[in-house]
Amino acid sequence: METFNFLMHGFAVASTPENLMIALVGAFIGTVVGMLPGLGPINGVAILLPFAFALGLPPESALILLSAVYLGCEYGGRISAILLNVPGSAAAVMTSLDGNPLALQGKAGIALSISAVASFVGATIATIGVVLFAPLLANWAVSFGPAEYFVLMVFAITCLSGLVGDQPIKTAVSALIGLGLATVGVDAVTGVYRFTFDSVNLSDGIQFTTIVIGFFSVSEILILLERTSTGQKVVEQGKRSLFNLKELLFSLGAMLRSGVMGFVVGILPGAGATIASAMTYTSERKIAGETGKFGEGDLRGLASPEAANNASACGSFVPMLTLGVPGSGTTAVMMGALTLYNITPGPQLFTEQPDIVWGLIASLFICNVILLVMNIPLVRFFAKLLDVPNYILIPSIAAVSFIGVYSINSTTFDLVFMVALGVFGYFLRKTNFPLSALILGYVLGELMEDNLRRALSISQGELSILWSSNITIVLWILAILMVFMPIIRKLYRRKFRPAV
């Protein structure tokens, strides 16, 4: 009953005219950013983050804006995946496998509308999960001390290399680069200057917005410059722009199952929507068996990844709010937004800042309704935006990125450094180093260092405090399992590989 009262309070915060308008604008911008190939939710949130701060929005309104952009990007990614066979984000790759064949069969309207409903169902299931489980997890997390938090963050880093892709070493290296960038600046305890190279501009560390916009937006501009135009024709919607009841019932089971699985995956630190969509697509293909036409235009193959990636996006708020550990690269950026307001995410947030927590959770419900209502009638309009040529798109992204970074500290050093980081990020992307792992490493770096110092000061330098409680022992075991997960996965594939 107490949770219900808090949720009602959250709706009172999120449904003010100001916050409703912010949610509407964020959902629209997120959908547009999400459907433009390559940009994705991290870029959308990163570009708007400095504007939210510079405009003087209160923290709850800033989070509502960024979460609306996040969810909008997850919705928008399916549009280009279906109409162009070019996923708007990594999570939408699985959507294109059955979405584009449906479009080529003249069922683009059906594919777009059923995927919008799947996104809504998955996100709603996950948001209900956030309401039910986040307060419980927050109460449990109160028992965490500095040692438990340090080991938890080690576990989050190992989750990246154990779950993300088939290149765990590159993922681990990216995370270590992020951890290294977090150490730049004056040491808060000793006052020693670390890795500043005698530059006054680096004495306070590297600004979070400079890192995010440099690595994501500037590197994306360089990637886009390699292309001269979209190069592909948008598929028409077809005769029908809406699914019928039979098609909805056919894919409903896949939506519900994938929504639950996506939420569970989203809770895991660092797992993210890409893994959730891949897992649910594979699982639904196995459930369908020989009756399925996966890869040829099966509605279940379209609905399952869409429900999963939106559920995962909502689920990733749980570890961020309750444990202070980002559940995805995008929530890592949102954690950075909280630090700009001097707010530390974690279990105390539920008691100290209920307006922020419950306002955000309530806004997830509101944003999903806005996105469902917006996406079905406006699909034709969004499809037209896919024809925007790069000579308009690239300068627009560049202008917004430069203005956003300059608006924080008004220094040219940040602009130059942002470009340098963007060039470095470009080479990392070309060599397949995941930038989301780098951002997670950067966000966790300062928290890891602070908690390690506090733990060692409590134990007077005894390292045994890091494995002295049941929670730390369980987390170390899980971290070790994550380290060996790629090897286990490779052995499993080799053992069960079908004979040629």
Coordinates of C-alpha atoms in Angstrom, one line a residue:
M1 CA 0.0 0.0 0.0
E2 CA 2.9 2.3 0.8
T3 CA 4.4 1.7 -2.6
F4 CA 1.1 2.6 -4.2
N5 CA 1.0 5.9 -2.3
F6 CA 4.5 6.7 -3.4
L7 CA 3.6 5.9 -7.0
M8 CA 0.5 8.2 -6.8
H9 CA 2.8 10.9 -5.5
G10 CA 5.1 10.2 -8.5
F11 CA 2.2 10.7 -10.9
A12 CA 1.5 14.0 -9.2
V13 CA 5.1 15.1 -9.9
A14 CA 5.2 13.7 -13.5
S15 CA 1.8 14.9 -14.6
T16 CA 2.3 18.7 -14.0
P17 CA 1.9 20.6 -17.3
E18 CA 5.6 21.4 -17.4
N19 CA 6.7 17.8 -17.0
L20 CA 4.0 16.5 -19.4
M21 CA 5.3 18.9 -22.1
I22 CA 8.9 17.8 -21.3
A23 CA 7.9 14.1 -21.6
L24 CA 6.2 14.8 -24.9
V25 CA 9.1 16.8 -26.4
G26 CA 11.6 14.1 -25.1
A27 CA 9.6 11.3 -26.6
F28 CA 9.4 13.0 -30.0
I29 CA 13.1 13.9 -30.1
G30 CA 14.0 10.3 -28.9
T31 CA 11.9 8.7 -31.6
V32 CA 13.6 10.9 -34.3
V33 CA 17.1 10.2 -32.9
G34 CA 16.4 6.5 -32.5
M35 CA 15.3 5.9 -36.0
L36 CA 18.3 7.8 -37.6
P37 CA 20.8 5.0 -38.3
G38 CA 23.8 4.8 -35.9
L39 CA 22.8 7.5 -33.4
G40 CA 20.9 5.5 -30.7
P41 CA 19.8 6.3 -27.2
I42 CA 23.3 7.1 -25.7
N43 CA 23.8 9.9 -28.3
G44 CA 20.2 11.2 -27.8
V45 CA 20.6 11.4 -24.0
A46 CA 24.2 12.7 -24.3
I47 CA 23.3 15.6 -26.6
L48 CA 20.3 16.7 -24.5
L49 CA 22.1 16.3 -21.1
P50 CA 24.0 19.6 -21.2
F51 CA 20.9 21.4 -22.4
A52 CA 18.8 20.1 -19.5
F53 CA 21.4 21.4 -17.1
A54 CA 22.0 24.7 -18.8
L55 CA 18.2 25.4 -19.0
G56 CA 18.1 25.1 -15.2
L57 CA 15.6 22.3 -15.2
P58 CA 15.0 20.8 -11.7
P59 CA 16.5 17.3 -11.3
E60 CA 13.2 15.4 -11.6
S61 CA 12.3 17.3 -14.8
A62 CA 15.8 16.7 -16.3
L63 CA 15.5 12.9 -15.6
I64 CA 12.0 12.8 -17.1
L65 CA 13.3 14.5 -20.2
L66 CA 16.3 12.1 -20.5
S67 CA 14.2 9.0 -19.8
A68 CA 11.6 10.1 -22.4
V69 CA 14.5 10.4 -24.9
Y70 CA 15.8 7.0 -23.9
L71 CA 12.5 5.2 -24.3
G72 CA 11.8 7.2 -27.5
C73 CA 15.1 6.0 -29.0
E74 CA 14.2 2.4 -28.2
Y75 CA 10.8 2.9 -30.0
G76 CA 12.4 4.8 -32.9
G77 CA 15.1 2.2 -33.7
R78 CA 12.6 -0.1 -35.2
I79 CA 11.4 2.3 -37.9
S80 CA 14.7 2.4 -39.9
A81 CA 15.2 -1.3 -39.1
I82 CA 11.8 -2.2 -40.8
L83 CA 11.7 0.4 -43.6
L84 CA 15.4 0.5 -44.5
N85 CA 16.9 -2.7 -43.0
V86 CA 19.3 -0.4 -41.2
P87 CA 18.8 -0.6 -37.5
G88 CA 18.7 2.7 -35.7
S89 CA 20.6 1.1 -32.7
A90 CA 22.4 -2.1 -31.9
A91 CA 19.3 -3.3 -30.0
A92 CA 17.2 -3.0 -33.2
V93 CA 19.4 -5.4 -35.2
M94 CA 17.2 -8.4 -34.3
T95 CA 14.1 -6.4 -35.3
S96 CA 15.3 -6.0 -38.8
L97 CA 15.6 -9.8 -39.3
D98 CA 11.8 -10.2 -39.6
G99 CA 10.7 -6.6 -39.8
N100 CA 12.3 -5.8 -43.2
P101 CA 11.1 -9.0 -44.9
L102 CA 7.5 -8.1 -43.7
A103 CA 8.0 -4.6 -45.2
L104 CA 9.2 -6.1 -48.5
Q105 CA 6.0 -8.3 -48.6
G106 CA 3.9 -5.1 -48.5
K107 CA 3.2 -5.4 -44.7
A108 CA 5.3 -2.4 -43.5
G109 CA 2.3 -0.8 -41.9
I110 CA 1.4 -4.0 -40.0
A111 CA 5.1 -4.4 -38.9
L112 CA 5.4 -0.9 -37.7
S113 CA 2.1 -0.9 -35.7
I114 CA 2.6 -4.4 -34.2
S115 CA 6.2 -3.5 -33.2
A116 CA 4.9 -0.3 -31.5
V117 CA 2.4 -2.3 -29.5
A118 CA 5.2 -4.8 -28.6
S119 CA 7.4 -2.0 -27.4
F120 CA 4.5 -0.7 -25.3
V121 CA 3.8 -4.1 -23.8
G122 CA 7.4 -4.8 -23.0
A123 CA 8.0 -1.4 -21.4
T124 CA 4.8 -1.6 -19.4
I125 CA 5.7 -5.0 -18.0
A126 CA 9.1 -3.7 -17.0
T127 CA 7.8 -0.5 -15.5
I128 CA 5.4 -2.6 -13.3
G129 CA 8.5 -4.7 -12.4
V130 CA 10.3 -1.5 -11.4
V131 CA 7.4 -0.4 -9.1
L132 CA 7.3 -3.9 -7.5
F133 CA 11.0 -4.8 -7.1
A134 CA 12.9 -1.5 -6.9
P135 CA 11.7 -0.6 -3.4
L136 CA 12.4 -4.1 -2.2
L137 CA 15.9 -4.0 -3.7
A138 CA 16.5 -0.6 -2.2
N139 CA 15.6 -1.8 1.3
W140 CA 18.0 -4.8 0.9
A141 CA 20.7 -2.5 -0.5
V142 CA 20.7 -0.4 2.7
S143 CA 22.8 -3.3 4.2
F144 CA 25.6 -2.6 1.7
G145 CA 28.7 -1.1 3.1
P146 CA 31.7 0.4 1.2
A147 CA 33.3 -3.1 0.7
E148 CA 30.0 -4.5 -0.7
Y149 CA 29.7 -1.5 -3.1
F150 CA 33.2 -1.9 -4.3
V151 CA 32.7 -5.6 -5.1
L152 CA 29.4 -4.9 -6.7
M153 CA 31.1 -2.5 -9.1
V154 CA 33.8 -5.1 -9.8
F155 CA 30.9 -7.4 -10.7
A156 CA 29.3 -4.8 -12.9
I157 CA 32.6 -4.4 -14.8
T158 CA 33.0 -8.2 -15.2
C159 CA 29.4 -8.4 -16.4
L160 CA 30.4 -6.3 -19.4
S161 CA 33.2 -8.6 -20.5
G162 CA 31.2 -11.7 -19.7
L163 CA 27.9 -10.8 -21.4
V164 CA 28.7 -8.2 -24.2
G165 CA 29.5 -9.6 -27.6
D166 CA 32.2 -12.1 -28.6
Q167 CA 35.1 -9.9 -27.8
P168 CA 35.4 -9.8 -24.0
I169 CA 39.0 -8.6 -24.1
K170 CA 38.2 -5.5 -26.1
T171 CA 35.2 -4.8 -23.8
A172 CA 37.4 -5.1 -20.7
V173 CA 40.0 -2.8 -22.3
S174 CA 37.3 -0.2 -23.0
A175 CA 36.1 -0.4 -19.4
L176 CA 39.7 0.0 -18.2
I177 CA 40.1 3.1 -20.4
G178 CA 37.0 4.5 -18.8
L179 CA 38.4 3.7 -15.3
G180 CA 41.6 5.5 -16.2
L181 CA 39.8 8.6 -17.4
A182 CA 38.0 8.8 -14.1
T183 CA 41.3 9.2 -12.2
V184 CA 42.3 12.4 -14.0
G185 CA 42.3 15.5 -11.7
V186 CA 43.2 16.4 -8.2
D187 CA 43.0 13.5 -5.7
A188 CA 40.3 14.5 -3.2
V189 CA 42.1 12.9 -0.3
T190 CA 45.8 13.5 -0.9
G191 CA 45.6 16.7 -3.1
V192 CA 48.0 15.1 -5.6
Y193 CA 47.5 16.1 -9.3
R194 CA 47.0 13.0 -11.3
F195 CA 47.4 12.8 -15.1
T196 CA 46.7 16.5 -15.6
F197 CA 49.9 17.2 -17.6
D198 CA 50.2 20.6 -15.8
S199 CA 47.0 21.7 -17.3
V200 CA 44.7 23.8 -15.1
N201 CA 41.7 22.8 -17.2
L202 CA 42.2 19.2 -16.1
S203 CA 42.6 19.8 -12.4
D204 CA 38.9 19.2 -11.7
G205 CA 38.9 16.1 -13.9
I206 CA 37.4 15.6 -17.3
Q207 CA 33.9 16.9 -17.5
F208 CA 31.3 14.2 -18.0
T209 CA 29.5 15.9 -20.8
T210 CA 32.7 16.4 -22.7
I211 CA 33.5 12.7 -22.5
V212 CA 30.0 11.6 -23.5
I213 CA 29.5 14.0 -26.4
G214 CA 33.1 13.6 -27.6
F215 CA 33.1 9.8 -27.6
F216 CA 29.6 9.4 -29.0
S217 CA 28.4 12.4 -30.9
V218 CA 31.7 13.6 -32.4
S219 CA 32.8 10.0 -33.3
E220 CA 29.3 9.5 -34.9
I221 CA 29.8 12.6 -37.0
L222 CA 33.1 11.2 -38.3
I223 CA 31.4 7.8 -39.0
L224 CA 28.6 9.7 -40.9
L225 CA 31.2 11.6 -42.9
E226 CA 32.2 8.3 -44.5
R227 CA 28.8 8.1 -46.1
T228 CA 27.5 10.6 -48.7
S229 CA 23.8 9.9 -48.4
T230 CA 21.3 7.4 -46.9
G231 CA 21.7 5.3 -50.1
Q232 CA 18.5 3.4 -49.6
K233 CA 14.9 3.8 -50.5
V234 CA 12.3 3.8 -47.7
V235 CA 9.7 1.0 -48.2
E236 CA 6.1 2.1 -48.4
Q237 CA 3.7 1.3 -45.6
G238 CA 1.5 -1.0 -47.8
K239 CA -2.3 -1.3 -48.0
R240 CA -2.9 -1.7 -44.3
S241 CA -1.3 0.6 -41.7
L242 CA -2.6 -1.3 -38.7
F243 CA -2.6 -5.0 -37.5
N244 CA -5.8 -6.9 -37.0
L245 CA -6.9 -8.9 -33.9
K246 CA -5.7 -12.2 -35.3
E247 CA -2.2 -10.8 -35.8
L248 CA -2.1 -9.3 -32.3
L249 CA -3.2 -12.5 -30.6
F250 CA -0.6 -14.5 -32.7
S251 CA 2.2 -12.4 -31.4
L252 CA 0.9 -11.5 -27.9
G253 CA 2.5 -14.6 -26.2
A254 CA 5.9 -13.6 -27.6
M255 CA 5.5 -10.0 -26.4
L256 CA 4.6 -11.1 -22.8
R257 CA 7.4 -13.7 -22.5
S258 CA 10.0 -11.4 -24.0
G259 CA 8.9 -8.5 -21.8
V260 CA 9.5 -10.5 -18.7
M261 CA 12.8 -11.8 -19.9
G262 CA 13.9 -8.4 -21.1
F263 CA 13.2 -6.9 -17.7
V264 CA 15.3 -9.6 -16.0
V265 CA 18.2 -9.0 -18.4
G266 CA 17.8 -5.2 -17.9
I267 CA 18.4 -5.5 -14.2
L268 CA 21.8 -7.1 -14.8
P269 CA 24.5 -4.3 -14.7
G270 CA 25.9 -3.7 -18.1
A271 CA 23.8 -6.3 -19.9
G272 CA 21.5 -3.9 -21.9
A273 CA 18.9 -4.1 -24.6
T274 CA 21.1 -5.6 -27.2
I275 CA 21.6 -8.8 -25.2
A276 CA 17.9 -8.9 -24.2
S277 CA 16.7 -8.7 -27.8
A278 CA 19.1 -11.4 -29.0
M279 CA 18.2 -13.8 -26.2
T280 CA 14.5 -13.4 -26.6
Y281 CA 14.6 -13.7 -30.4
T282 CA 16.6 -17.0 -30.1
S283 CA 14.3 -18.3 -27.4
E284 CA 11.1 -17.5 -29.4
R285 CA 12.6 -19.1 -32.5
K286 CA 13.1 -22.3 -30.4
I287 CA 9.6 -22.2 -29.1
A288 CA 8.1 -21.7 -32.6
G289 CA 10.1 -24.7 -33.9
E290 CA 9.4 -25.8 -37.4
T291 CA 6.1 -23.9 -37.5
G292 CA 8.0 -20.5 -37.4
K293 CA 9.2 -18.5 -40.4
F294 CA 11.8 -16.6 -38.5
G295 CA 14.0 -14.6 -40.8
E296 CA 11.3 -14.6 -43.5
G297 CA 8.7 -12.3 -41.9
D298 CA 7.4 -13.9 -38.7
L299 CA 5.4 -11.5 -36.5
R300 CA 6.7 -13.2 -33.4
G301 CA 10.3 -12.6 -34.6
L302 CA 9.4 -9.0 -34.8
A303 CA 7.5 -8.6 -31.6
S304 CA 9.9 -10.5 -29.3
P305 CA 13.0 -8.3 -29.7
E306 CA 11.0 -5.1 -29.7
A307 CA 9.3 -6.1 -26.4
A308 CA 12.6 -7.2 -24.9
N309 CA 14.7 -4.1 -25.8
N310 CA 12.1 -1.7 -24.3
A311 CA 11.6 -3.9 -21.2
S312 CA 15.4 -4.0 -20.8
A313 CA 15.6 -0.2 -21.1
C314 CA 13.1 0.2 -18.3
G315 CA 14.7 -2.5 -16.2
S316 CA 18.1 -0.9 -16.4
F317 CA 16.7 1.9 -14.1
V318 CA 16.5 -0.6 -11.2
P319 CA 20.2 -1.0 -10.5
M320 CA 20.8 2.7 -11.2
L321 CA 18.2 3.9 -8.7
T322 CA 18.7 1.2 -6.0
L323 CA 22.4 0.3 -6.1
G324 CA 23.9 3.3 -7.8
V325 CA 25.2 1.0 -10.6
P326 CA 24.1 1.8 -14.2
G327 CA 22.2 -1.0 -15.9
S328 CA 23.2 0.2 -19.4
G329 CA 25.4 2.7 -21.2
T330 CA 22.4 5.1 -21.4
T331 CA 21.6 4.9 -17.6
A332 CA 25.4 5.5 -17.0
V333 CA 24.9 8.9 -18.8
M334 CA 21.8 9.5 -16.7
M335 CA 23.8 8.8 -13.5
G336 CA 26.2 11.5 -14.8
A337 CA 23.1 13.8 -15.0
L338 CA 22.4 13.2 -11.3
T339 CA 26.0 13.9 -10.3
L340 CA 25.7 17.3 -12.1
Y341 CA 22.9 18.0 -9.6
N342 CA 25.1 16.7 -6.7
I343 CA 22.7 13.7 -6.2
T344 CA 24.2 10.3 -5.5
P345 CA 22.1 7.4 -6.8
G346 CA 21.6 4.5 -4.4
P347 CA 19.2 3.1 -1.8
Q348 CA 19.0 6.3 0.2
L349 CA 17.6 8.1 -2.9
F350 CA 14.2 6.5 -2.2
T351 CA 13.9 8.2 1.2
E352 CA 15.9 11.4 0.6
Q353 CA 14.6 12.2 -2.9
P354 CA 11.2 10.6 -3.4
D355 CA 10.1 13.2 -5.9
I356 CA 12.9 12.3 -8.2
V357 CA 12.6 8.5 -7.9
W358 CA 8.8 8.2 -8.0
G359 CA 8.4 11.0 -10.5
L360 CA 10.8 9.2 -12.8
I361 CA 9.0 5.8 -12.4
A362 CA 5.6 7.4 -13.0
S363 CA 7.0 9.2 -16.1
L364 CA 7.9 5.8 -17.5
F365 CA 4.2 4.9 -17.6
I366 CA 3.3 8.3 -19.1
C367 CA 6.1 8.2 -21.7
N368 CA 5.0 4.8 -22.9
V369 CA 1.4 5.9 -23.5
I370 CA 2.7 9.0 -25.3
L371 CA 5.0 6.9 -27.5
L372 CA 2.3 4.4 -28.4
V373 CA -0.2 7.2 -29.3
M374 CA 2.5 9.1 -31.2
N375 CA 4.1 6.2 -33.1
I376 CA 1.1 4.7 -34.8
P377 CA -0.4 7.8 -36.5
L378 CA 3.0 9.6 -37.1
V379 CA 4.8 6.7 -38.8
R380 CA 4.5 8.2 -42.3
F381 CA 5.9 11.5 -40.9
F382 CA 8.9 9.7 -39.2
A383 CA 9.5 7.8 -42.4
K384 CA 9.9 11.0 -44.3
L385 CA 12.7 12.1 -41.9
L386 CA 14.7 9.1 -42.9
D387 CA 15.3 10.8 -46.2
V388 CA 17.2 13.7 -44.5
P389 CA 20.6 13.8 -46.3
N390 CA 23.9 13.7 -44.4
Y391 CA 24.9 17.2 -45.5
I392 CA 22.0 18.5 -43.3
L393 CA 22.2 15.9 -40.6
I394 CA 25.9 16.1 -39.8
P395 CA 26.1 19.9 -39.3
S396 CA 23.0 19.8 -37.2
I397 CA 24.5 17.2 -34.8
A398 CA 27.8 19.0 -34.7
A399 CA 26.1 22.4 -33.9
V400 CA 24.0 20.9 -31.1
S401 CA 27.0 19.0 -29.7
F402 CA 29.3 22.1 -29.6
I403 CA 26.6 24.3 -28.1
G404 CA 25.8 21.7 -25.5
V405 CA 29.4 21.3 -24.3
Y406 CA 30.2 25.1 -24.4
S407 CA 27.1 25.9 -22.4
I408 CA 28.4 24.1 -19.3
N409 CA 31.7 25.8 -18.6
S410 CA 32.0 28.3 -21.5
T411 CA 35.6 27.2 -22.2
T412 CA 37.2 26.6 -25.6
F413 CA 39.4 23.9 -23.9
D414 CA 36.3 21.7 -23.5
L415 CA 35.5 22.0 -27.2
V416 CA 39.1 21.1 -28.3
F417 CA 39.3 18.3 -25.9
M418 CA 35.8 17.0 -27.0
V419 CA 37.0 16.9 -30.6
A420 CA 40.2 15.0 -29.5
L421 CA 38.2 12.5 -27.6
G422 CA 35.9 12.1 -30.6
V423 CA 38.8 11.3 -32.9
F424 CA 40.0 8.7 -30.3
G425 CA 36.5 7.3 -30.1
Y426 CA 36.3 7.1 -33.9
F427 CA 39.4 4.8 -33.9
L428 CA 38.0 2.8 -31.0
R429 CA 34.8 2.2 -32.9
K430 CA 36.6 1.3 -36.2
T431 CA 38.5 -1.3 -34.3
N432 CA 35.3 -2.6 -32.6
F433 CA 36.0 -1.4 -29.0
P434 CA 32.6 -0.9 -27.4
L435 CA 32.2 2.7 -26.2
S436 CA 29.3 1.9 -23.8
A437 CA 31.8 -0.1 -21.7
L438 CA 34.1 2.9 -21.6
I439 CA 31.3 5.1 -20.3
L440 CA 30.3 2.6 -17.7
G441 CA 33.9 2.3 -16.6
Y442 CA 34.2 6.1 -16.3
V443 CA 31.0 6.4 -14.3
L444 CA 32.0 3.6 -11.9
G445 CA 35.6 4.7 -11.6
E446 CA 35.2 7.4 -9.0
L447 CA 32.6 5.4 -7.0
M448 CA 34.9 2.4 -7.0
E449 CA 37.8 4.4 -5.7
D450 CA 35.8 6.2 -3.0
N451 CA 34.3 2.9 -1.7
L452 CA 37.6 1.1 -1.8
R453 CA 39.2 3.8 0.3
R454 CA 36.4 3.9 2.8
A455 CA 36.4 0.2 3.2
L456 CA 40.2 0.1 3.7
S457 CA 40.0 3.0 6.2
I458 CA 37.4 1.0 8.2
S459 CA 39.6 -2.1 8.3
Q460 CA 42.8 -0.1 8.8
G461 CA 44.3 -1.3 5.6
E462 CA 43.2 -5.0 5.9
L463 CA 42.2 -6.3 2.4
S464 CA 40.2 -9.1 4.0
I465 CA 37.3 -6.7 4.4
L466 CA 36.7 -7.1 0.7
W467 CA 35.6 -10.8 1.2
S468 CA 34.5 -10.8 4.8
S469 CA 30.7 -10.8 4.4
N470 CA 28.3 -13.2 2.7
I471 CA 27.3 -10.5 0.2
T472 CA 30.9 -9.9 -0.9
I473 CA 31.6 -13.6 -1.2
V474 CA 28.5 -14.1 -3.4
L475 CA 29.4 -11.1 -5.6
W476 CA 33.0 -12.4 -6.0
I477 CA 31.7 -15.8 -7.1
L478 CA 29.4 -14.1 -9.6
A479 CA 32.2 -11.9 -10.9
I480 CA 34.5 -14.9 -11.4
L481 CA 31.7 -16.7 -13.3
M482 CA 31.3 -13.6 -15.5
V483 CA 35.1 -13.7 -16.3
F484 CA 34.8 -17.2 -17.5
M485 CA 31.5 -16.8 -19.2
P486 CA 33.0 -16.2 -22.7
I487 CA 35.0 -19.4 -22.4
I488 CA 32.0 -21.4 -21.2
R489 CA 29.9 -19.9 -24.1
K490 CA 32.6 -20.9 -26.6
L491 CA 32.8 -24.5 -25.3
Y492 CA 29.0 -24.8 -25.3
R493 CA 28.8 -23.6 -28.9
R494 CA 31.6 -26.0 -29.9
K495 CA 29.9 -29.0 -28.2
F496 CA 26.5 -28.4 -29.6
R497 CA 27.6 -27.2 -33.1
P498 CA 25.6 -29.2 -35.7
A499 CA 27.6 -31.6 -37.7
V500 CA 28.1 -30.6 -41.3

